XYZ file of C-alpha atoms in Angstrom:
666
model
C -27.818 21.930 15.409
C -30.862 22.239 17.645
C -31.515 25.919 17.024
C -32.389 25.292 13.356
C -35.502 23.439 14.522
C -36.593 26.251 16.879
C -37.033 23.856 19.812
C -37.176 26.651 22.409
C -40.760 26.983 23.659
C -41.838 30.172 25.360
C -43.785 29.860 28.572
C -47.538 29.764 28.236
C -47.671 32.268 31.085
C -45.960 34.941 28.972
C -48.809 34.869 26.510
C -51.348 34.712 29.309
C -49.849 37.730 31.054
C -50.331 39.821 27.915
C -54.069 39.819 28.551
C -55.400 42.915 30.227
C -58.369 41.125 31.773
C -56.287 38.387 33.444
C -57.467 37.605 36.989
C -55.394 36.241 39.858
C -57.419 33.009 40.247
C -57.021 32.328 36.546
C -53.276 32.761 36.874
C -53.050 30.470 39.922
C -54.821 27.750 37.961
C -51.754 27.450 35.730
C -49.506 24.525 36.620
C -46.163 26.293 36.067
C -46.919 29.508 37.952
C -44.822 28.516 40.970
C -41.891 27.378 38.838
C -41.920 30.615 36.848
C -42.089 32.588 40.063
C -38.989 30.881 41.472
C -37.009 31.549 38.283
C -37.956 35.256 38.644
C -40.194 35.695 35.628
C -40.342 39.490 35.407
C -43.814 39.730 33.888
C -45.208 37.326 36.438
C -43.641 39.165 39.383
C -44.904 42.501 38.130
C -48.397 41.038 38.082
C -48.157 39.356 41.498
C -46.636 42.382 43.226
C -49.547 44.613 42.416
C -51.071 45.669 45.787
C -54.531 44.157 45.114
C -52.988 40.808 44.203
C -50.685 40.749 47.248
C -53.621 41.561 49.493
C -55.677 38.794 47.907
C -52.939 36.211 48.482
C -52.497 37.297 52.100
C -56.264 37.036 52.573
C -56.260 33.500 51.169
C -53.679 32.317 53.726
C -55.299 34.043 56.716
C -59.069 34.080 56.210
C -61.347 31.084 56.648
C -62.917 30.177 53.284
C -66.695 29.649 53.150
C -67.651 26.070 53.934
C -69.949 25.978 50.921
C -67.277 27.223 48.512
C -65.791 25.108 45.764
C -62.700 23.055 46.422
C -60.308 25.328 44.515
C -61.284 28.314 46.655
C -60.974 26.342 49.913
C -57.737 24.447 49.286
C -55.921 25.112 46.023
C -55.741 28.921 46.001
C -54.607 29.229 49.668
C -51.975 26.550 49.134
C -50.577 28.076 45.919
C -50.683 31.575 47.434
C -48.692 30.351 50.447
C -46.092 28.733 48.191
C -45.707 31.950 46.210
C -45.383 34.123 49.309
C -42.752 31.745 50.770
C -40.855 31.082 47.517
C -37.966 33.171 48.900
C -37.977 35.584 45.980
C -36.335 38.837 47.134
C -38.924 41.066 45.453
C -41.790 39.320 47.265
C -39.959 39.388 50.607
C -39.282 43.108 50.209
C -42.894 43.843 49.307
C -44.246 41.983 52.332
C -41.712 43.339 54.803
C -42.072 46.952 53.710
C -45.882 47.126 53.679
C -47.166 47.440 57.237
C -50.763 47.046 56.062
C -49.917 43.556 54.769
C -48.183 42.709 58.051
C -51.270 43.858 59.948
C -53.412 41.602 57.751
C -51.132 38.688 58.607
C -51.112 39.554 62.297
C -54.893 39.703 62.291
C -54.930 35.930 61.929
C -53.647 35.594 65.515
C -56.418 37.863 66.754
C -59.073 35.401 65.630
C -61.386 34.299 68.401
C -61.764 30.619 69.110
C -59.558 27.839 67.811
C -57.515 28.365 64.659
C -57.853 26.422 61.437
C -54.791 24.108 61.504
C -54.242 24.390 57.735
C -54.411 28.180 57.699
C -52.241 28.255 60.836
C -49.548 26.320 58.988
C -49.742 28.785 56.064
C -49.540 31.743 58.450
C -46.583 30.276 60.360
C -44.729 29.522 57.135
C -45.156 33.076 55.794
C -44.129 34.629 59.118
C -41.138 32.274 59.270
C -39.740 33.386 55.918
C -40.159 37.019 56.971
C -38.398 36.382 60.297
C -35.540 34.784 58.398
C -35.221 37.300 55.535
C -36.637 40.556 56.922
C -35.607 40.086 60.534
C -35.261 43.707 61.619
C -38.584 44.815 60.170
C -40.595 41.911 61.551
C -39.047 41.869 65.029
C -39.657 45.616 65.295
C -43.244 45.125 64.123
C -43.956 42.321 66.629
C -42.414 44.165 69.568
C -44.853 47.006 68.979
C -47.763 44.595 69.508
C -48.535 44.466 73.208
C -50.744 41.396 72.861
C -48.362 39.282 70.756
C -47.202 36.965 73.557
C -50.756 36.744 74.911
C -52.014 35.613 71.505
C -49.178 33.107 71.126
C -50.043 31.492 74.446
C -53.760 31.609 73.696
C -53.200 29.498 70.571
C -50.238 27.421 71.836
C -52.382 24.305 71.442
C -51.986 24.702 67.660
C -48.662 23.202 66.618
C -48.023 25.802 63.915
C -48.153 28.604 66.500
C -45.669 26.728 68.672
C -43.409 26.552 65.602
C -43.709 30.312 65.181
C -42.416 30.846 68.722
C -39.427 28.618 68.022
C -38.721 30.430 64.746
C -38.233 33.616 66.727
C -35.426 31.861 68.625
C -33.825 29.960 65.750
C -34.199 32.143 62.649
C -32.651 35.308 64.091
C -29.018 34.955 63.077
C -27.294 38.109 64.367
C -26.208 37.437 67.978
C -27.091 40.869 69.326
C -30.547 40.881 67.752
C -31.186 37.354 69.018
C -30.164 38.451 72.500
C -32.621 41.344 72.236
C -35.399 38.923 71.256
C -34.532 36.606 74.167
C -34.534 39.487 76.637
C -37.844 40.753 75.260
C -39.505 37.334 75.618
C -38.065 36.950 79.103
C -39.474 40.355 80.108
C -42.840 39.129 78.850
C -42.432 36.135 81.250
C -42.828 33.643 78.435
C -41.306 30.806 80.499
C -43.602 31.228 83.491
C -46.633 31.586 81.249
C -45.737 28.450 79.298
C -45.520 26.562 82.593
C -48.998 27.877 83.417
C -50.201 26.093 80.283
C -49.103 22.768 81.821
C -52.024 22.723 84.212
C -55.038 20.400 84.630
C -57.347 23.260 83.604
C -55.847 23.272 80.084
C -56.330 20.658 77.374
C -53.863 17.970 76.328
C -52.681 19.833 73.207
C -51.739 22.836 75.290
C -49.869 20.591 77.746
C -47.920 18.867 75.008
C -47.028 21.955 72.956
C -46.098 24.056 75.979
C -43.854 21.241 77.226
C -42.250 20.844 73.805
C -41.638 24.602 73.601
C -39.889 24.635 76.985
C -37.757 21.614 76.066
C -36.713 23.249 72.794
C -35.884 26.501 74.559
C -33.610 24.609 76.978
C -31.777 22.718 74.242
C -31.459 25.700 71.899
C -30.220 27.985 74.665
C -27.604 25.493 75.852
C -26.434 24.935 72.296
C -26.203 28.677 71.714
C -24.120 29.090 74.879
C -21.627 26.520 73.597
C -21.404 27.955 70.087
C -21.198 31.602 71.175
C -18.960 31.430 74.224
C -18.008 35.119 74.124
C -21.568 36.324 74.628
C -21.616 39.427 76.847
C -24.551 38.162 78.913
C -26.130 34.766 79.713
C -29.278 33.483 78.115
C -32.061 34.919 80.227
C -34.666 32.334 79.175
C -32.429 29.437 80.217
C -31.533 31.164 83.481
C -35.223 31.605 84.273
C -35.993 27.985 83.458
C -33.220 26.660 85.701
C -34.313 28.672 88.750
C -35.577 26.628 91.669
C -38.777 28.655 92.011
C -39.606 28.051 88.329
C -39.242 24.281 88.773
C -41.304 24.386 91.944
C -44.106 26.082 90.034
C -44.034 23.276 87.467
C -44.024 20.572 90.165
C -46.982 22.194 91.895
C -48.993 22.073 88.675
C -48.093 18.405 88.276
C -48.691 17.045 91.779
C -51.004 19.341 93.685
C -54.771 19.413 93.402
C -56.414 17.435 90.631
C -53.879 15.195 88.947
C -53.803 14.782 85.189
C -51.737 12.137 83.412
C -51.096 14.515 80.518
C -49.798 17.197 82.919
C -47.506 14.718 84.693
C -46.055 13.362 81.445
C -45.548 16.839 79.961
C -43.942 18.132 83.144
C -41.624 15.137 83.425
C -40.414 15.788 79.878
C -39.345 19.295 80.888
C -37.586 17.991 84.022
C -35.763 15.322 82.004
C -34.545 17.959 79.573
C -33.232 20.055 82.455
C -31.386 17.023 83.876
C -29.878 16.032 80.528
C -26.094 16.013 80.513
C -24.560 17.793 77.585
C -21.149 18.203 76.111
C -19.905 19.704 72.840
C -18.985 17.189 70.166
C -16.326 17.665 67.485
C -18.749 19.647 65.328
C -19.723 21.896 68.212
C -23.190 20.394 68.564
C -24.803 19.031 71.691
C -24.392 15.373 72.415
C -27.183 14.352 74.723
C -26.405 11.313 76.835
C -29.756 10.758 78.462
C -28.833 8.300 81.190
C -25.162 8.946 81.751
C -23.660 9.841 85.076
C -23.972 13.532 85.870
C -22.360 15.803 88.357
C -23.735 18.916 89.955
C -21.874 21.194 87.558
C -23.537 19.797 84.421
C -27.065 19.222 85.695
C -29.569 21.798 86.807
C -28.941 22.363 90.507
C -32.231 24.207 90.837
C -34.103 21.225 89.383
C -32.415 18.815 91.821
C -33.189 20.983 94.848
C -36.794 21.485 93.790
C -37.239 17.786 93.058
C -35.935 16.470 96.403
C -39.011 17.180 98.590
C -41.325 15.801 95.870
C -39.638 12.414 95.440
C -42.117 10.696 97.745
C -45.031 11.808 95.543
C -43.369 10.433 92.434
C -42.535 7.163 94.191
C -46.155 6.895 95.250
C -47.178 7.137 91.601
C -45.175 3.969 90.941
C -46.929 2.132 93.758
C -50.421 3.557 93.177
C -50.698 4.480 89.507
C -53.620 6.367 87.928
C -56.553 4.143 87.082
C -56.299 2.556 83.656
C -58.472 0.059 81.847
C -57.069 -3.489 81.628
C -55.027 -3.977 78.475
C -55.474 -7.196 76.507
C -52.380 -8.383 74.646
C -51.510 -11.440 72.581
C -49.888 -13.095 75.599
C -52.377 -12.110 78.298
C -54.137 -9.274 80.056
C -52.446 -6.449 81.980
C -54.475 -5.148 84.910
C -53.341 -2.500 85.369
C -50.935 -1.807 82.486
C -47.736 0.076 83.232
C -48.963 3.215 81.479
C -47.170 6.205 80.026
C -47.254 8.056 83.353
C -45.320 5.441 85.318
C -42.870 4.964 82.459
C -42.023 8.672 82.517
C -41.758 8.648 86.310
C -39.278 5.769 86.070
C -37.242 7.783 83.572
C -37.271 10.797 85.898
C -36.232 8.840 89.004
C -33.531 7.019 87.044
C -32.162 10.365 85.859
C -32.259 11.701 89.420
C -30.353 8.654 90.704
C -27.729 9.178 88.020
C -27.185 12.803 89.068
C -24.789 11.850 91.905
C -26.351 14.378 94.249
C -25.718 13.019 97.740
C -28.843 14.381 99.430
C -31.084 13.414 96.547
C -29.601 9.917 96.356
C -30.045 9.396 100.090
C -33.729 10.320 99.813
C -34.235 7.918 96.900
C -32.578 5.087 98.804
C -34.698 5.785 101.859
C -37.790 5.410 99.673
C -36.376 2.139 98.265
C -36.812 3.471 94.724
C -34.245 1.128 93.071
C -35.958 -2.020 94.308
C -39.375 -0.657 93.334
C -38.073 -0.166 89.817
C -36.686 -3.710 89.779
C -40.063 -5.035 90.950
C -41.714 -3.334 87.974
C -38.942 -4.697 85.765
C -39.879 -8.289 86.596
C -43.635 -7.715 86.803
C -44.002 -6.269 83.296
C -41.997 -8.922 81.522
C -42.609 -7.670 77.981
C -42.313 -3.890 78.342
C -38.901 -3.252 76.812
C -39.234 0.527 77.233
C -39.303 -0.047 80.993
C -36.550 -2.672 80.864
C -34.190 -0.335 79.008
C -34.663 2.460 81.540
C -34.158 0.201 84.567
C -31.085 -1.395 83.010
C -29.476 1.979 82.325
C -30.257 3.154 85.837
C -28.888 0.069 87.631
C -25.782 -0.067 85.417
C -25.074 3.604 86.166
C -25.466 3.009 89.910
C -23.179 -0.035 89.901
C -20.496 1.905 88.047
C -20.837 5.146 90.017
C -17.763 6.192 91.956
C -17.772 6.204 95.767
C -18.587 9.459 97.571
C -15.811 11.878 98.390
C -13.797 10.737 101.402
C -10.245 10.448 102.571
C -7.858 8.450 100.382
C -6.878 6.163 103.252
C -10.362 5.107 104.305
C -12.651 5.185 101.260
C -16.303 5.256 102.264
C -18.569 2.546 100.878
C -20.981 3.584 98.171
C -24.519 3.483 99.658
C -26.094 3.060 96.211
C -24.087 -0.075 95.481
C -24.876 -1.558 98.874
C -28.586 -0.862 98.488
C -28.879 -2.326 94.989
C -26.652 -5.370 95.511
C -28.278 -6.391 98.802
C -31.794 -6.248 97.366
C -33.883 -9.398 97.108
C -33.838 -9.451 93.308
C -30.222 -10.350 92.641
C -30.199 -13.851 94.197
C -33.389 -14.541 92.244
C -31.658 -13.891 88.906
C -30.207 -17.401 88.856
C -33.617 -18.874 89.669
C -35.231 -16.882 86.875
C -32.709 -18.171 84.360
C -33.173 -21.762 85.481
C -36.970 -21.527 85.284
C -36.878 -19.952 81.832
C -35.105 -22.958 80.328
C -37.485 -24.824 78.068
C -40.373 -22.385 78.559
C -41.470 -19.141 76.932
C -38.663 -16.628 77.012
C -39.450 -13.481 78.947
C -38.974 -10.159 77.251
C -36.492 -8.945 79.865
C -34.011 -11.820 79.532
C -31.627 -9.885 77.291
C -31.629 -6.904 79.656
C -31.259 -9.244 82.625
C -28.199 -10.805 81.025
C -26.628 -7.382 80.585
C -27.435 -6.456 84.193
C -25.829 -9.646 85.464
C -22.749 -8.976 83.326
C -22.590 -5.427 84.683
C -22.607 -6.767 88.248
C -19.908 -9.357 87.484
C -17.685 -6.870 85.636
C -17.982 -4.177 88.301
C -17.244 -6.764 90.992
C -14.022 -7.633 89.153
C -12.588 -4.254 88.100
C -15.083 -1.475 88.672
C -14.741 1.546 90.961
C -16.692 -0.373 93.618
C -15.059 -3.764 93.002
C -13.969 -4.355 96.583
C -17.332 -3.404 98.011
C -19.288 -5.516 95.492
C -17.041 -8.510 96.046
C -17.552 -8.333 99.790
C -21.322 -7.954 99.408
C -21.488 -11.069 97.258
C -19.417 -12.989 99.797
C -21.772 -11.927 102.585
C -24.738 -13.616 100.912
C -26.089 -16.751 102.615
C -24.199 -19.845 101.539
C -27.117 -21.257 99.572
C -27.645 -18.035 97.619
C -23.928 -17.600 97.100
C -23.612 -21.101 95.618
C -26.626 -20.463 93.456
C -25.142 -17.206 92.165
C -21.717 -18.718 91.450
C -23.321 -21.640 89.615
C -25.359 -19.191 87.573
C -22.316 -17.061 86.618
C -20.217 -20.069 85.596
C -23.129 -21.880 83.938
C -26.121 -20.214 82.249
C -24.577 -16.730 82.136
C -21.291 -17.964 80.669
C -23.159 -20.075 78.107
C -25.366 -17.138 77.108
C -22.321 -14.901 76.684
C -20.629 -17.558 74.591
C -23.623 -17.787 72.267
C -23.845 -14.029 71.988
C -20.192 -13.692 70.967
C -20.057 -16.394 68.284
C -18.543 -15.142 65.018
C -21.305 -15.099 62.457
C -18.837 -15.032 59.551
C -15.763 -17.195 59.158
C -12.562 -15.246 59.642
C -10.380 -17.350 57.322
C -8.457 -15.520 54.629
C -10.626 -14.680 51.652
C -9.025 -13.962 48.289
C -10.255 -13.292 44.817
C -10.207 -16.269 42.505
C -9.170 -13.931 39.723
C -5.693 -14.047 41.303
C -5.456 -17.803 40.686
C -3.072 -19.108 38.040
C -4.163 -21.487 35.295
C -2.463 -24.439 36.956
C -4.693 -23.988 39.994
C -7.898 -24.371 38.045
C -9.874 -27.495 38.559
C -13.058 -28.943 37.195
C -16.286 -28.505 39.057
C -18.602 -31.458 39.136
C -22.343 -30.823 39.035
C -25.248 -32.634 37.374
C -25.081 -31.207 33.845
C -28.244 -32.898 32.612
C -30.348 -31.533 35.481
C -28.972 -28.014 35.029
C -29.531 -28.007 31.278
C -33.035 -29.414 31.641
C -33.957 -26.803 34.265
C -32.487 -24.035 32.100
C -34.527 -25.130 29.084
C -37.732 -25.370 31.180
C -37.208 -21.883 32.594
C -36.584 -20.555 29.100
C -39.852 -22.064 27.874
C -41.858 -20.701 30.825
C -40.689 -17.087 30.505
C -42.955 -14.480 28.983
C -42.193 -13.993 25.307
C -43.326 -10.429 24.744
C -43.078 -8.595 21.475
C -40.244 -6.486 22.856
C -38.265 -9.607 23.699
C -38.715 -11.061 20.197
C -37.913 -7.794 18.421
C -34.687 -7.312 20.345
C -33.555 -10.926 20.240
C -30.432 -11.390 18.120
C -29.073 -8.891 15.589
C -30.658 -6.923 12.775
C -30.153 -7.834 9.148
C -27.842 -4.860 8.576
C -25.580 -5.989 11.370
C -25.144 -9.457 9.868
C -22.267 -9.081 7.389
C -20.255 -12.266 7.682
C -19.412 -14.529 4.789
C -21.895 -17.092 3.506
C -19.844 -19.978 4.764
C -19.999 -18.745 8.306
C -23.693 -18.010 8.028
C -24.679 -21.427 6.794
C -22.569 -23.150 9.359
C -24.746 -21.843 12.231
C -24.354 -23.260 15.702
C -24.203 -26.983 15.468
C -22.513 -27.727 18.752
C -21.540 -26.071 21.969
C -19.838 -26.824 25.211
C -20.850 -26.106 28.767
C -17.833 -24.862 30.660
C -17.154 -23.378 34.057
C -15.158 -20.296 35.023
C -13.677 -20.782 38.457
C -14.062 -17.134 39.415
C -17.840 -17.469 39.680
C -18.422 -21.239 39.534
C -21.041 -20.526 36.883
C -21.753 -22.122 33.541
C -20.381 -20.504 30.371
C -21.647 -21.172 26.877
C -18.816 -21.573 24.346
C -20.287 -20.929 20.947
C -18.129 -22.575 18.304
C -18.117 -20.350 15.223
C -20.116 -17.560 16.786
C -18.055 -17.146 19.929
C -19.302 -14.144 21.898
C -16.824 -11.293 22.188
C -16.813 -11.619 25.963
C -14.988 -14.951 25.660
C -11.444 -14.995 24.283
C -10.449 -17.967 22.179
C -8.099 -20.321 23.928
C -7.202 -23.935 23.583
C -8.903 -26.341 25.944
C -6.685 -26.638 29.039
C -7.586 -30.229 29.641
C -8.460 -31.373 26.137
C -11.739 -32.426 24.690
C -14.379 -30.039 23.409
C -14.003 -26.311 23.057
C -12.202 -23.957 25.391
C -11.894 -20.275 26.161
C -11.225 -17.645 28.768
C -13.573 -15.615 30.912
C -13.868 -12.071 29.578
C -14.321 -10.750 33.095
C -11.367 -12.212 34.967
C -9.235 -13.715 32.222
C -9.120 -17.156 33.818
C -9.141 -20.215 31.651
C -12.337 -22.215 31.343
C -12.633 -25.913 30.833
C -14.974 -27.725 28.509
C -17.012 -30.254 30.396
C -19.317 -31.766 27.875
C -20.278 -31.699 24.238
C -23.977 -31.459 23.693
C -26.918 -29.616 22.176
C -27.181 -25.868 22.337
C -28.339 -24.677 25.734
C -30.978 -21.927 25.446
C -29.859 -19.637 28.291
C -26.467 -19.952 29.865
C -24.304 -17.684 31.913
C -21.122 -15.871 31.060
C -19.230 -14.639 34.133
C -17.974 -11.417 32.545
C -18.269 -8.737 35.169
C -17.562 -5.194 33.895
C -18.508 -3.669 37.233
C -20.682 -5.880 39.373
C -22.994 -8.584 38.148
C -22.934 -11.036 35.269
C -23.969 -11.108 31.611
C -26.593 -13.525 30.350
C -26.426 -14.908 26.835
C -30.017 -15.319 25.647
C -29.756 -17.814 22.801
C -32.445 -19.610 20.816
C -32.446 -23.240 19.658
C -30.529 -22.429 16.476
C -29.983 -18.797 15.519
C -29.754 -19.444 11.811
C -28.680 -16.837 9.274
C -30.823 -14.031 10.794
C -30.154 -14.518 14.499
C -27.122 -14.316 16.659
C -26.707 -14.717 20.391
C -26.987 -11.375 22.110
C -25.717 -10.494 25.620
C -28.585 -9.464 27.891
C -27.607 -7.788 31.168
C -30.163 -9.540 33.335
C -27.926 -11.880 35.233
C -30.508 -12.572 37.938
C -32.796 -14.130 35.308
C -30.312 -16.819 34.401
C -31.308 -20.239 35.784
C -27.658 -21.111 36.345
C -26.806 -18.079 38.465
C -27.919 -19.823 41.628
């Protein structure tokens, strides 16, 4: 009975809270203050909820500590105060949400001039987030009264924690009607247009990146909300604003007109890619984003496609004349210039535009010869797998795209297929494979193999099979022979190697199902195994714990004197077929894991495996082996019998469950 010993220990905080002169810093120095707060310690909450103490904790998470202050004042107290305020204790949430003076103190952090302290910004965002989630009505009403709230958010959008606060307003409001009110309010404040203004060369890179990320999250969250709440009385105004053609044109102007910035181009392309993402509800009702799948005009942003069409030439020019970059030295050579993040994102954008199946947009891309430009980059940057993956997805989508709408009797040829298949790169594929034999393998060879397979498969049974077959037949005779030799030779051999079964498919069965008459002896060099086992036993570390736990205690040894004096004079090394591992049969002191059984084949001792029940066969009489293996397997693994040279009257073999230490387990 535990209660007779009075093992219950009262919290040290209870005694500390009895003091009348207790200060808040002294309390926060205690290690278990947060734990006691989460378990709703009444005395502790009464102390923390006093107005001066709440104000002090809010000040710690919003006011910059003096640079010359001690470390506890600068880091520990603000961190602990933030954890207490966000511990999701109802009493603390109620106190913060009901006191407008505390909310004004929190809001004052946004009104700070200059850049924000990132650590304090994370504390502030975390406290505001818990209030948005738990005291939604009070906080939304409070923020809507602040005319400069959106201005302050955008002023500090370069701080990631402030960007998170904006997203919390869209994700933590659970009631549909209240969320719709928040969306309409932010749309009236022109949050989308003002975020796009942040993606401008006059702003810094952090503002570009965070504004772009905010817009991408708004697009994804709004589309997901539309799928989950299909009976919404009105559409999502933020998403509708983002998908307007004039909104996209404003973004493109910031990216391509005037002074160009790589950060602006990359951030803007990320927004455009998110707008062009196909989406469909999965079984759980979530969005399944298929980044490079074939789209149609009903699932992609029509406004984005129309705004993008007149700017395609500028993006294509970026591929041909990239921004200046320093040469990049790699382990296999120097890149001058390197591909760069800008061109990689432009390739992703143009590939997504080609996959949109918009006739006018596709015609413009083909007129610019965009597919062949992408293939040129594919071969030029032979070790950039990010580029290779994008080009492969794009070309595969174009080869498998259906023909344009036409009459059923006279189907029109697909201009994309004709343009890609008649390019100068495809006949060179065979030459590239032949030249790569015996030399360094290029990084694009795997992607090139998949592209060649895509062309062959679509020429056989794809939607453009007839057109592809005719285009291949129209090649010059020399190139046609070269291509056919490549398909039947190197490509077929590569496919054969890639489809080899790595594991034999013959029927596998458990040896525990074998009958005794199916057992057979296993031949292996006994002397070498025993010698290696004894050497490993001698080399192991003999710690005090090992010696103390080796064998049995005196009280456990209660056998008759005759059995004690007899000891272990002989043993046999046997094999259980279920594991093909050695088993030590211990004459008089047979371990309990082995059942006594007559030797199946005569000679020496015999027994049965305690794990599978199969018979075991004595192989050899000999001296006692120090560490041998018993294949008993209660769950998974084996049992090692750690045995000394001769246990004597005070020692017995003891099973040790360290099967990987046994020298015979290999």
